[in-house]
């Protein structure tokens, strides 16, 4: 079944047609603020380093502190939305994120900025984890749901390239403090609109899922796992003793969490949710596609900067076509494609376009021309993302029971975040290793480009694996319809 309803939360009867779309815009505004923050900060890192005196190694904590909190808490935040009410968790996250943004902007020392970034990550997790669950609740009718998810997917996928442009403008025109201060009016307005436009949902109640040991285990596992990826694995290598020890610790914590959830009376994450072939497949695809796409946007930015000599603002403008194409498809055409062909075919087609784009990026030379070598790649990535990501979001929630919508929303966010962090660490490491291996045989820029090419090829292979899962694991639309009819017959019997 493609759509889901939620008797515990907002229903179409309770919230009129126009107000539902206004509520969607509010949810997307909250998501955009969270997504923008990642790339806006990346553009401003050199200015932050000069102003606060960070070393090259300590500067990474401006990003890592956020990623560890955000990635570690997404799953827990999604379940809290089911238990405490998704609007409550969404607005609480916005308040925390906005307050932390003000503290980041006011930071005059390294310690204050890093701590504030961690708190920002907490707020970001609370806000973004419940959004998808709220959308499928607001829009249970398949056509409207596909359109709403298309808009959400555009914001979630394309917001990063908007952040590159915004970060470059604010940092160059004013100073780095304003990349955080800009969140204050947006956050306050979004909270006010959320309270006014989004119907309050009751939630299951904390007694239905008070699993403190499970919460501690999964949060610790995700935080240690993300830390391992962004710190020792990225800096020391995957075979370094510290990396291996922390990887083992992550696996032990995950094993303990699974054992706990299998025996708990009120598990934080009911393991039955993974019986859904569609949900499990969608999360695997999300992890792989995020690994390839996020890593390439990062390494592609470095190629434009270090090889072609682009500045921050030029990089933002260079990626703008991807955003525009993805936005046009996600908002205007994705719903029509899903309703015409079902979600599986657009998913496969979009992922395949991304593979072609990544493969084409391996041909970008040292003296590359934007129109000839870069623009076609970015157009393919935009086309592929605009076609596949809305379909993937819909599939990830298709078989979810109403009481698990927040959990499923947090789960798809977690796999995206962990996949992106893992992909970035792996691709960046492979690129640097390849560059070092050919450095003696080639000029510096050629060796650097060779390293990027190798990572682009690996990224294409990763997304190709996602295509294989989409073809073999995700059920065809006809089979889904037959299964839905069988369910109806079983209920009638």
Tab-separated table of C-alpha atoms in Angstrom:
chain	number	residue	atom	x	y	z
A	1	UNK	CA	0.000	0.000	0.000
A	2	UNK	CA	1.525	3.310	-1.089
A	3	UNK	CA	-0.152	5.651	1.405
A	4	UNK	CA	-0.653	5.377	5.134
A	5	UNK	CA	-3.023	7.003	7.574
A	6	UNK	CA	-2.536	7.844	11.206
A	7	UNK	CA	-5.403	7.814	13.623
A	8	UNK	CA	-3.156	9.147	16.325
A	9	UNK	CA	-2.275	12.335	14.505
A	10	UNK	CA	-3.581	14.843	12.026
A	11	UNK	CA	-6.160	13.569	9.545
A	12	UNK	CA	-7.502	15.239	6.413
A	13	UNK	CA	-10.850	15.613	8.133
A	14	UNK	CA	-9.232	17.452	10.990
A	15	UNK	CA	-7.079	19.681	8.816
A	16	UNK	CA	-8.460	21.257	5.653
A	17	UNK	CA	-6.915	21.072	2.194
A	18	UNK	CA	-5.332	24.527	2.080
A	19	UNK	CA	-4.026	24.387	5.633
A	20	UNK	CA	-2.455	20.989	4.921
A	21	UNK	CA	-0.362	22.490	2.136
A	22	UNK	CA	0.594	25.430	4.350
A	23	UNK	CA	1.605	22.902	6.996
A	24	UNK	CA	3.732	21.116	4.376
A	25	UNK	CA	5.491	24.366	3.480
A	26	UNK	CA	6.204	24.875	7.183
A	27	UNK	CA	7.687	21.387	7.497
A	28	UNK	CA	9.814	21.955	4.403
A	29	UNK	CA	11.032	25.300	5.793
A	30	UNK	CA	12.214	23.508	8.928
A	31	UNK	CA	13.938	20.843	6.844
A	32	UNK	CA	15.564	23.405	4.566
A	33	UNK	CA	17.070	25.216	7.548
A	34	UNK	CA	18.603	21.952	8.764
A	35	UNK	CA	19.930	20.890	5.348
A	36	UNK	CA	21.344	24.303	4.487
A	37	UNK	CA	23.329	24.387	7.711
A	38	UNK	CA	25.649	21.582	6.644
A	39	UNK	CA	26.980	23.121	3.424
A	40	UNK	CA	26.723	26.729	4.635
A	41	UNK	CA	29.175	25.881	7.415
A	42	UNK	CA	31.530	24.026	5.036
A	43	UNK	CA	31.918	27.122	2.869
A	44	UNK	CA	32.678	29.288	5.906
A	45	UNK	CA	35.257	26.966	7.506
A	46	UNK	CA	38.357	28.882	6.271
A	47	UNK	CA	36.984	32.157	7.704
A	48	UNK	CA	36.097	30.446	11.008
A	49	UNK	CA	39.605	28.977	11.199
A	50	UNK	CA	41.264	32.362	10.677
A	51	UNK	CA	39.021	34.150	13.187
A	52	UNK	CA	39.045	31.637	16.067
A	53	UNK	CA	42.505	30.160	15.539
A	54	UNK	CA	41.543	26.549	14.823
A	55	UNK	CA	44.256	24.199	13.627
A	56	UNK	CA	43.535	22.110	10.544
A	57	UNK	CA	42.769	19.050	12.687
A	58	UNK	CA	40.686	20.835	15.327
A	59	UNK	CA	38.659	22.655	12.646
A	60	UNK	CA	37.069	19.328	11.687
A	61	UNK	CA	35.208	19.352	15.014
A	62	UNK	CA	33.067	22.264	13.830
A	63	UNK	CA	31.526	19.741	11.409
A	64	UNK	CA	32.030	16.517	13.382
A	65	UNK	CA	30.335	17.734	16.569
A	66	UNK	CA	27.165	18.390	14.585
A	67	UNK	CA	27.305	15.136	12.628
A	68	UNK	CA	27.827	12.968	15.725
A	69	UNK	CA	24.818	14.437	17.554
A	70	UNK	CA	22.635	14.527	14.446
A	71	UNK	CA	23.404	11.015	13.218
A	72	UNK	CA	23.356	9.529	16.699
A	73	UNK	CA	19.945	10.850	17.700
A	74	UNK	CA	17.867	10.556	14.500
A	75	UNK	CA	16.467	7.106	15.241
A	76	UNK	CA	15.649	7.935	18.861
A	77	UNK	CA	14.093	11.257	17.814
A	78	UNK	CA	11.841	9.524	15.295
A	79	UNK	CA	10.517	7.142	17.933
A	80	UNK	CA	10.019	9.984	20.410
A	81	UNK	CA	7.787	11.593	17.796
A	82	UNK	CA	5.537	8.511	17.828
A	83	UNK	CA	5.416	8.515	21.630
A	84	UNK	CA	5.233	12.207	22.530
A	85	UNK	CA	3.558	13.645	19.438
A	86	UNK	CA	5.367	14.556	16.242
A	87	UNK	CA	4.455	18.232	16.310
A	88	UNK	CA	5.821	18.488	19.844
A	89	UNK	CA	9.139	16.927	18.833
A	90	UNK	CA	9.328	18.998	15.623
A	91	UNK	CA	8.803	22.330	17.401
A	92	UNK	CA	11.103	21.368	20.287
A	93	UNK	CA	13.834	20.570	17.776
A	94	UNK	CA	13.358	23.895	16.005
A	95	UNK	CA	13.645	25.779	19.289
A	96	UNK	CA	16.825	23.926	20.260
A	97	UNK	CA	18.337	24.386	16.783
A	98	UNK	CA	17.509	28.108	16.671
A	99	UNK	CA	18.871	28.778	20.165
A	100	UNK	CA	22.055	26.860	19.344
A	101	UNK	CA	22.407	28.830	16.093
A	102	UNK	CA	22.386	32.073	18.084
A	103	UNK	CA	25.079	30.653	20.378
A	104	UNK	CA	27.152	29.606	17.339
A	105	UNK	CA	26.902	33.111	15.884
A	106	UNK	CA	27.961	34.685	19.178
A	107	UNK	CA	30.810	32.218	19.760
A	108	UNK	CA	34.111	33.885	20.460
A	109	UNK	CA	36.099	30.752	21.243
A	110	UNK	CA	36.662	27.332	19.749
A	111	UNK	CA	35.097	25.526	22.727
A	112	UNK	CA	31.843	27.497	22.643
A	113	UNK	CA	31.422	26.993	18.896
A	114	UNK	CA	32.028	23.218	19.043
A	115	UNK	CA	29.612	22.751	21.982
A	116	UNK	CA	26.976	24.890	20.263
A	117	UNK	CA	27.373	22.845	17.075
A	118	UNK	CA	26.730	19.653	19.057
A	119	UNK	CA	23.534	21.172	20.462
A	120	UNK	CA	22.592	22.234	16.936
A	121	UNK	CA	22.914	18.603	15.905
A	122	UNK	CA	20.516	17.590	18.695
A	123	UNK	CA	17.960	20.133	17.471
A	124	UNK	CA	18.466	19.098	13.856
A	125	UNK	CA	17.819	15.451	14.685
A	126	UNK	CA	14.627	16.224	16.614
A	127	UNK	CA	13.326	18.436	13.815
A	128	UNK	CA	14.115	16.354	10.743
A	129	UNK	CA	13.436	12.872	12.138
A	130	UNK	CA	9.652	13.283	12.272
A	131	UNK	CA	8.981	15.304	9.113
A	132	UNK	CA	8.425	12.457	6.667
A	133	UNK	CA	6.071	10.716	9.104
A	134	UNK	CA	4.065	13.922	9.441
A	135	UNK	CA	3.829	14.330	5.667
A	136	UNK	CA	2.408	10.862	4.992
A	137	UNK	CA	-0.071	11.510	7.805
A	138	UNK	CA	-1.183	14.832	6.346
A	139	UNK	CA	-1.503	13.421	2.827
A	140	UNK	CA	-2.918	9.869	2.873
A	141	UNK	CA	-4.322	10.094	-0.687
A	142	UNK	CA	-1.684	8.623	-3.081
A	143	UNK	CA	-1.566	11.439	-5.662
A	144	UNK	CA	-1.311	14.228	-3.083
A	145	UNK	CA	1.144	12.213	-1.035
A	146	UNK	CA	3.420	11.717	-4.053
A	147	UNK	CA	3.365	15.457	-4.752
A	148	UNK	CA	4.050	16.356	-1.111
A	149	UNK	CA	6.897	13.853	-0.855
A	150	UNK	CA	8.341	15.250	-4.084
A	151	UNK	CA	8.535	18.681	-2.499
A	152	UNK	CA	10.108	17.257	0.654
A	153	UNK	CA	12.623	15.218	-1.367
A	154	UNK	CA	13.650	18.317	-3.304
A	155	UNK	CA	14.324	20.251	-0.097
A	156	UNK	CA	16.159	17.339	1.510
A	157	UNK	CA	18.275	16.537	-1.565
A	158	UNK	CA	18.908	19.873	-3.261
A	159	UNK	CA	19.160	22.145	-0.236
A	160	UNK	CA	22.860	21.437	0.087
A	161	UNK	CA	23.777	23.158	-3.166
A	162	UNK	CA	21.660	26.167	-2.158
A	163	UNK	CA	23.732	26.218	1.025
A	164	UNK	CA	26.941	26.524	-0.984
A	165	UNK	CA	25.605	29.666	-2.660
A	166	UNK	CA	24.151	31.138	0.548
A	167	UNK	CA	27.302	30.418	2.534
A	168	UNK	CA	29.506	32.034	-0.065
A	169	UNK	CA	27.335	35.160	-0.234
A	170	UNK	CA	27.042	35.654	3.542
A	171	UNK	CA	30.684	34.903	4.299
A	172	UNK	CA	32.040	37.181	1.603
A	173	UNK	CA	29.478	40.000	1.986
A	174	UNK	CA	29.365	40.170	5.822
A	175	UNK	CA	31.182	37.553	7.942
A	176	UNK	CA	30.890	33.916	9.024
A	177	UNK	CA	28.755	34.759	12.085
A	178	UNK	CA	25.806	35.493	9.806
A	179	UNK	CA	25.602	31.946	8.464
A	180	UNK	CA	24.230	31.148	11.943
A	181	UNK	CA	22.344	34.372	12.661
A	182	UNK	CA	20.284	33.923	9.483
A	183	UNK	CA	18.653	30.915	11.190
A	184	UNK	CA	17.127	33.048	13.965
A	185	UNK	CA	14.252	34.747	12.089
A	186	UNK	CA	13.628	31.602	10.030
A	187	UNK	CA	13.498	29.416	13.134
A	188	UNK	CA	11.211	31.726	15.101
A	189	UNK	CA	8.817	32.118	12.169
A	190	UNK	CA	8.766	28.372	11.478
A	191	UNK	CA	7.957	27.570	15.123
A	192	UNK	CA	5.098	30.098	15.107
A	193	UNK	CA	3.708	28.682	11.859
A	194	UNK	CA	4.055	25.092	13.077
A	195	UNK	CA	2.017	25.824	16.200
A	196	UNK	CA	-0.637	27.597	14.143
A	197	UNK	CA	-0.848	25.379	11.044
A	198	UNK	CA	0.006	21.835	12.160
A	199	UNK	CA	-2.693	20.030	14.092
A	200	UNK	CA	-1.418	18.744	17.426
A	201	UNK	CA	-1.199	14.958	17.628
A	202	UNK	CA	-1.503	13.047	20.865
A	203	UNK	CA	1.110	10.347	20.360
A	204	UNK	CA	1.095	6.835	21.779
A	205	UNK	CA	2.257	7.965	25.194
A	206	UNK	CA	5.645	7.485	26.815
A	207	UNK	CA	4.415	4.328	28.556
A	208	UNK	CA	4.136	2.585	25.181
A	209	UNK	CA	7.838	2.735	24.522
A	210	UNK	CA	9.848	3.643	27.589
A	211	UNK	CA	12.909	1.594	26.711
A	212	UNK	CA	15.760	3.457	28.369
A	213	UNK	CA	18.403	0.719	27.886
A	214	UNK	CA	17.490	0.433	24.203
A	215	UNK	CA	17.674	4.216	23.768
A	216	UNK	CA	21.098	4.363	25.424
A	217	UNK	CA	22.454	1.458	23.360
A	218	UNK	CA	21.292	2.693	19.932
A	219	UNK	CA	22.263	6.311	20.580
A	220	UNK	CA	25.706	5.262	21.821
A	221	UNK	CA	26.159	2.881	18.872
A	222	UNK	CA	25.275	5.530	16.295
A	223	UNK	CA	27.370	8.249	17.947
A	224	UNK	CA	30.421	5.983	18.263
A	225	UNK	CA	29.880	4.763	14.702
A	226	UNK	CA	29.635	8.253	13.217
A	227	UNK	CA	32.647	9.391	15.264
A	228	UNK	CA	34.644	6.429	13.953
A	229	UNK	CA	33.794	7.330	10.362
A	230	UNK	CA	34.475	11.071	10.533
A	231	UNK	CA	37.560	10.991	12.779
A	232	UNK	CA	39.934	7.986	13.050
A	233	UNK	CA	38.812	6.264	9.829
A	234	UNK	CA	39.075	9.463	7.786
A	235	UNK	CA	42.345	10.632	9.348
A	236	UNK	CA	44.214	7.459	10.342
A	237	UNK	CA	42.790	4.895	7.919
A	238	UNK	CA	40.382	1.975	8.187
A	239	UNK	CA	43.012	-0.461	9.463
A	240	UNK	CA	44.386	1.818	12.203
A	241	UNK	CA	44.123	0.310	15.724
A	242	UNK	CA	41.879	3.126	16.995
A	243	UNK	CA	39.520	2.664	14.040
A	244	UNK	CA	39.305	-1.098	14.558
A	245	UNK	CA	38.681	-0.776	18.302
A	246	UNK	CA	35.900	1.778	17.833
A	247	UNK	CA	34.356	-0.246	15.001
A	248	UNK	CA	34.281	-3.285	17.296
A	249	UNK	CA	32.698	-1.168	20.039
A	250	UNK	CA	30.022	0.009	17.602
A	251	UNK	CA	29.207	-3.563	16.597
A	252	UNK	CA	29.009	-4.684	20.232
A	253	UNK	CA	26.618	-1.837	21.062
A	254	UNK	CA	24.466	-2.670	18.020
A	255	UNK	CA	24.373	-6.352	18.996
A	256	UNK	CA	23.342	-5.370	22.514
A	257	UNK	CA	20.612	-3.126	21.122
A	258	UNK	CA	19.201	-5.881	18.900
A	259	UNK	CA	19.210	-8.332	21.805
A	260	UNK	CA	17.441	-5.782	23.982
A	261	UNK	CA	14.773	-4.984	21.375
A	262	UNK	CA	14.067	-8.675	20.813
A	263	UNK	CA	13.188	-9.169	24.490
A	264	UNK	CA	11.857	-5.781	25.702
A	265	UNK	CA	8.157	-5.541	26.541
A	266	UNK	CA	7.945	-2.059	24.976
A	267	UNK	CA	10.905	-1.865	22.569
A	268	UNK	CA	12.131	1.488	21.365
A	269	UNK	CA	12.447	0.036	17.848
A	270	UNK	CA	10.133	-2.960	17.288
A	271	UNK	CA	12.115	-5.383	15.139
A	272	UNK	CA	8.933	-6.292	13.248
A	273	UNK	CA	9.359	-3.069	11.278
A	274	UNK	CA	12.229	-4.693	9.359
A	275	UNK	CA	9.983	-7.503	8.117
A	276	UNK	CA	8.835	-5.100	5.420
A	277	UNK	CA	10.832	-5.893	2.293
A	278	UNK	CA	10.024	-2.464	0.899
A	279	UNK	CA	11.175	-0.584	4.006
A	280	UNK	CA	14.388	-2.581	4.345
A	281	UNK	CA	15.204	-2.254	0.649
A	282	UNK	CA	14.472	1.482	0.646
A	283	UNK	CA	16.855	2.038	3.557
A	284	UNK	CA	19.619	0.055	1.868
A	285	UNK	CA	19.151	2.119	-1.292
A	286	UNK	CA	19.115	5.316	0.750
A	287	UNK	CA	22.389	4.425	2.442
A	288	UNK	CA	24.133	3.576	-0.843
A	289	UNK	CA	22.788	6.505	-2.858
A	290	UNK	CA	23.648	8.938	-0.051
A	291	UNK	CA	27.173	7.513	0.077
A	292	UNK	CA	27.713	8.191	-3.608
A	293	UNK	CA	25.905	11.519	-3.948
A	294	UNK	CA	27.104	13.315	-0.788
A	295	UNK	CA	30.712	12.273	-1.298
A	296	UNK	CA	30.643	13.457	-4.895
A	297	UNK	CA	29.228	16.880	-4.048
A	298	UNK	CA	32.084	17.299	-1.552
A	299	UNK	CA	34.818	15.999	-3.865
A	300	UNK	CA	33.274	17.767	-6.851
A	301	UNK	CA	33.521	21.033	-4.925
A	302	UNK	CA	37.189	20.307	-4.227
A	303	UNK	CA	37.798	19.581	-7.908
A	304	UNK	CA	36.252	22.925	-8.861
A	305	UNK	CA	38.239	24.726	-6.167
A	306	UNK	CA	41.663	23.068	-6.275
A	307	UNK	CA	41.899	22.090	-9.940
A	308	UNK	CA	39.790	24.677	-11.791
A	309	UNK	CA	40.370	27.537	-9.296
A	310	UNK	CA	36.735	28.378	-8.415
A	311	UNK	CA	35.993	30.430	-5.291
A	312	UNK	CA	33.167	29.667	-2.816
A	313	UNK	CA	30.555	31.756	-4.617
A	314	UNK	CA	31.478	30.342	-8.033
A	315	UNK	CA	31.151	26.802	-6.655
A	316	UNK	CA	27.658	27.594	-5.383
A	317	UNK	CA	26.664	28.998	-8.754
A	318	UNK	CA	28.205	26.011	-10.536
A	319	UNK	CA	25.989	23.566	-8.627
A	320	UNK	CA	22.856	25.679	-9.074
A	321	UNK	CA	21.671	23.810	-12.235
A	322	UNK	CA	21.492	20.594	-10.208
A	323	UNK	CA	19.220	22.290	-7.706
A	324	UNK	CA	17.002	23.850	-10.359
A	325	UNK	CA	16.561	20.634	-12.338
A	326	UNK	CA	15.974	18.561	-9.224
A	327	UNK	CA	13.484	21.089	-7.918
A	328	UNK	CA	11.535	21.254	-11.170
A	329	UNK	CA	11.232	17.470	-11.379
A	330	UNK	CA	10.564	16.885	-7.667
A	331	UNK	CA	7.867	19.524	-7.313
A	332	UNK	CA	6.214	19.460	-10.743
A	333	UNK	CA	6.697	16.047	-12.335
A	334	UNK	CA	7.649	13.420	-9.726
A	335	UNK	CA	4.040	12.956	-8.609
A	336	UNK	CA	2.926	12.384	-12.207
A	337	UNK	CA	5.713	9.859	-12.808
A	338	UNK	CA	4.917	7.937	-9.628
A	339	UNK	CA	1.197	7.847	-10.358
A	340	UNK	CA	1.802	6.812	-13.980
A	341	UNK	CA	4.526	4.185	-13.499
A	342	UNK	CA	4.487	3.411	-9.768
A	343	UNK	CA	7.432	4.325	-7.517
A	344	UNK	CA	9.761	1.468	-8.527
A	345	UNK	CA	10.372	2.412	-12.176
A	346	UNK	CA	11.199	6.095	-11.508
A	347	UNK	CA	13.484	4.931	-8.698
A	348	UNK	CA	15.459	2.647	-11.018
A	349	UNK	CA	15.551	5.207	-13.837
A	350	UNK	CA	16.693	8.038	-11.557
A	351	UNK	CA	19.425	5.997	-9.900
A	352	UNK	CA	20.645	4.887	-13.341
A	353	UNK	CA	20.927	8.524	-14.469
A	354	UNK	CA	23.014	9.262	-11.380
A	355	UNK	CA	25.340	6.360	-12.223
A	356	UNK	CA	25.805	7.742	-15.755
A	357	UNK	CA	26.507	11.223	-14.389
A	358	UNK	CA	29.089	9.958	-11.907
A	359	UNK	CA	30.771	7.867	-14.594
A	360	UNK	CA	30.882	10.909	-16.878
A	361	UNK	CA	32.553	12.922	-14.090
A	362	UNK	CA	35.573	10.602	-14.341
A	363	UNK	CA	36.353	12.240	-17.698
A	364	UNK	CA	36.635	15.829	-16.373
A	365	UNK	CA	40.229	16.926	-17.172
A	366	UNK	CA	42.682	19.230	-15.421
A	367	UNK	CA	41.807	22.086	-17.769
A	368	UNK	CA	38.114	21.241	-17.736
A	369	UNK	CA	35.524	23.541	-19.259
A	370	UNK	CA	32.369	24.058	-17.204
A	371	UNK	CA	29.886	23.847	-20.075
A	372	UNK	CA	31.550	20.825	-21.702
A	373	UNK	CA	32.747	18.762	-18.720
A	374	UNK	CA	30.824	19.856	-15.601
A	375	UNK	CA	27.358	21.053	-16.603
A	376	UNK	CA	26.291	17.747	-18.266
A	377	UNK	CA	27.286	15.868	-15.111
A	378	UNK	CA	25.347	18.201	-12.840
A	379	UNK	CA	22.295	18.068	-15.117
A	380	UNK	CA	22.303	14.256	-14.997
A	381	UNK	CA	22.656	14.276	-11.213
A	382	UNK	CA	19.765	16.737	-10.960
A	383	UNK	CA	17.598	14.685	-13.314
A	384	UNK	CA	18.391	11.469	-11.498
A	385	UNK	CA	17.847	12.914	-8.035
A	386	UNK	CA	14.613	14.639	-9.031
A	387	UNK	CA	13.200	11.397	-10.418
A	388	UNK	CA	14.402	8.829	-7.865
A	389	UNK	CA	14.427	10.500	-4.434
A	390	UNK	CA	10.690	11.321	-4.216
A	391	UNK	CA	9.909	7.739	-5.250
A	392	UNK	CA	12.368	6.411	-2.661
A	393	UNK	CA	10.820	8.519	0.115
A	394	UNK	CA	7.380	7.199	-0.761
A	395	UNK	CA	8.574	3.590	-0.836
A	396	UNK	CA	10.302	3.948	2.516
A	397	UNK	CA	6.947	4.766	4.158
A	398	UNK	CA	4.666	2.605	2.002
A	399	UNK	CA	4.240	-0.420	4.279
A	400	UNK	CA	4.657	1.347	7.617
A	401	UNK	CA	1.962	1.014	10.256
A	402	UNK	CA	0.539	4.323	11.530
A	403	UNK	CA	2.037	3.946	15.002
A	404	UNK	CA	5.515	3.472	13.495
A	405	UNK	CA	5.516	6.408	11.048
A	406	UNK	CA	7.860	8.539	13.154
A	407	UNK	CA	10.244	5.633	13.677
A	408	UNK	CA	10.348	4.867	9.941
A	409	UNK	CA	10.926	8.564	9.182
A	410	UNK	CA	13.830	8.655	11.632
A	411	UNK	CA	15.200	5.406	10.213
A	412	UNK	CA	15.374	6.684	6.625
A	413	UNK	CA	17.063	9.837	7.925
A	414	UNK	CA	19.564	7.769	9.902
A	415	UNK	CA	20.543	5.619	6.935
A	416	UNK	CA	20.969	8.761	4.812
A	417	UNK	CA	23.150	10.437	7.444
A	418	UNK	CA	25.308	7.407	8.214
A	419	UNK	CA	25.547	6.567	4.507
A	420	UNK	CA	26.640	10.115	3.677
A	421	UNK	CA	29.256	10.158	6.447
A	422	UNK	CA	30.575	6.739	5.470
A	423	UNK	CA	30.612	7.601	1.765
A	424	UNK	CA	32.440	10.869	2.363
A	425	UNK	CA	35.070	9.203	4.554
A	426	UNK	CA	35.631	6.308	2.131
A	427	UNK	CA	35.677	8.384	-1.047
A	428	UNK	CA	37.886	11.113	0.431
A	429	UNK	CA	40.337	8.485	1.720
A	430	UNK	CA	40.414	6.674	-1.622
A	431	UNK	CA	40.952	9.940	-3.464
A	432	UNK	CA	43.858	10.961	-1.242
A	433	UNK	CA	45.420	7.481	-1.428
A	434	UNK	CA	45.192	7.421	-5.216
A	435	UNK	CA	46.675	10.911	-5.523
A	436	UNK	CA	49.605	9.935	-3.282
A	437	UNK	CA	50.193	6.760	-5.305
A	438	UNK	CA	50.622	8.621	-8.614
A	439	UNK	CA	52.180	11.835	-7.217
A	440	UNK	CA	55.721	10.887	-8.281
A	441	UNK	CA	54.693	10.037	-11.831
A	442	UNK	CA	52.406	12.986	-12.603
A	443	UNK	CA	52.271	16.779	-12.107
A	444	UNK	CA	50.464	17.895	-8.938
A	445	UNK	CA	47.168	18.886	-10.567
A	446	UNK	CA	47.114	15.733	-12.696
A	447	UNK	CA	47.686	13.561	-9.637
A	448	UNK	CA	44.944	15.422	-7.748
A	449	UNK	CA	42.529	14.993	-10.652
A	450	UNK	CA	43.420	11.315	-10.943
A	451	UNK	CA	42.455	10.855	-7.292
A	452	UNK	CA	39.102	12.558	-7.829
A	453	UNK	CA	38.453	10.429	-10.929
A	454	UNK	CA	39.046	7.249	-8.952
A	455	UNK	CA	36.571	8.322	-6.263
A	456	UNK	CA	33.995	9.325	-8.888
A	457	UNK	CA	34.264	5.821	-10.370
A	458	UNK	CA	33.840	4.185	-6.960
A	459	UNK	CA	30.830	6.403	-6.263
A	460	UNK	CA	29.278	5.281	-9.568
A	461	UNK	CA	29.790	1.656	-8.518
A	462	UNK	CA	28.149	2.315	-5.126
A	463	UNK	CA	25.045	3.832	-6.720
A	464	UNK	CA	25.013	0.988	-9.260
A	465	UNK	CA	24.702	-1.373	-6.279
A	466	UNK	CA	21.657	0.648	-5.223
A	467	UNK	CA	20.200	0.106	-8.713
A	468	UNK	CA	20.719	-3.646	-8.307
A	469	UNK	CA	18.827	-3.619	-4.989
A	470	UNK	CA	16.009	-1.583	-6.535
A	471	UNK	CA	15.697	-4.135	-9.345
A	472	UNK	CA	15.898	-7.285	-7.220
A	473	UNK	CA	14.504	-6.377	-3.787
A	474	UNK	CA	11.824	-3.759	-4.302
A	475	UNK	CA	8.544	-5.313	-5.373
A	476	UNK	CA	7.093	-4.276	-8.756
A	477	UNK	CA	4.015	-2.069	-8.677
A	478	UNK	CA	1.807	-4.921	-9.951
A	479	UNK	CA	2.916	-7.190	-7.125
A	480	UNK	CA	2.226	-4.422	-4.622
A	481	UNK	CA	-1.309	-4.019	-5.960
A	482	UNK	CA	-1.927	-7.778	-5.764
A	483	UNK	CA	-0.594	-7.853	-2.196
A	484	UNK	CA	-2.877	-4.944	-1.259
A	485	UNK	CA	-5.878	-6.773	-2.717
A	486	UNK	CA	-4.907	-9.901	-0.781
A	487	UNK	CA	-4.784	-7.879	2.429
A	488	UNK	CA	-8.284	-6.564	1.783
A	489	UNK	CA	-9.586	-10.088	1.153
A	490	UNK	CA	-7.924	-11.380	4.314
A	491	UNK	CA	-9.444	-8.597	6.410
A	492	UNK	CA	-12.874	-9.257	4.892
A	493	UNK	CA	-12.562	-12.968	5.670
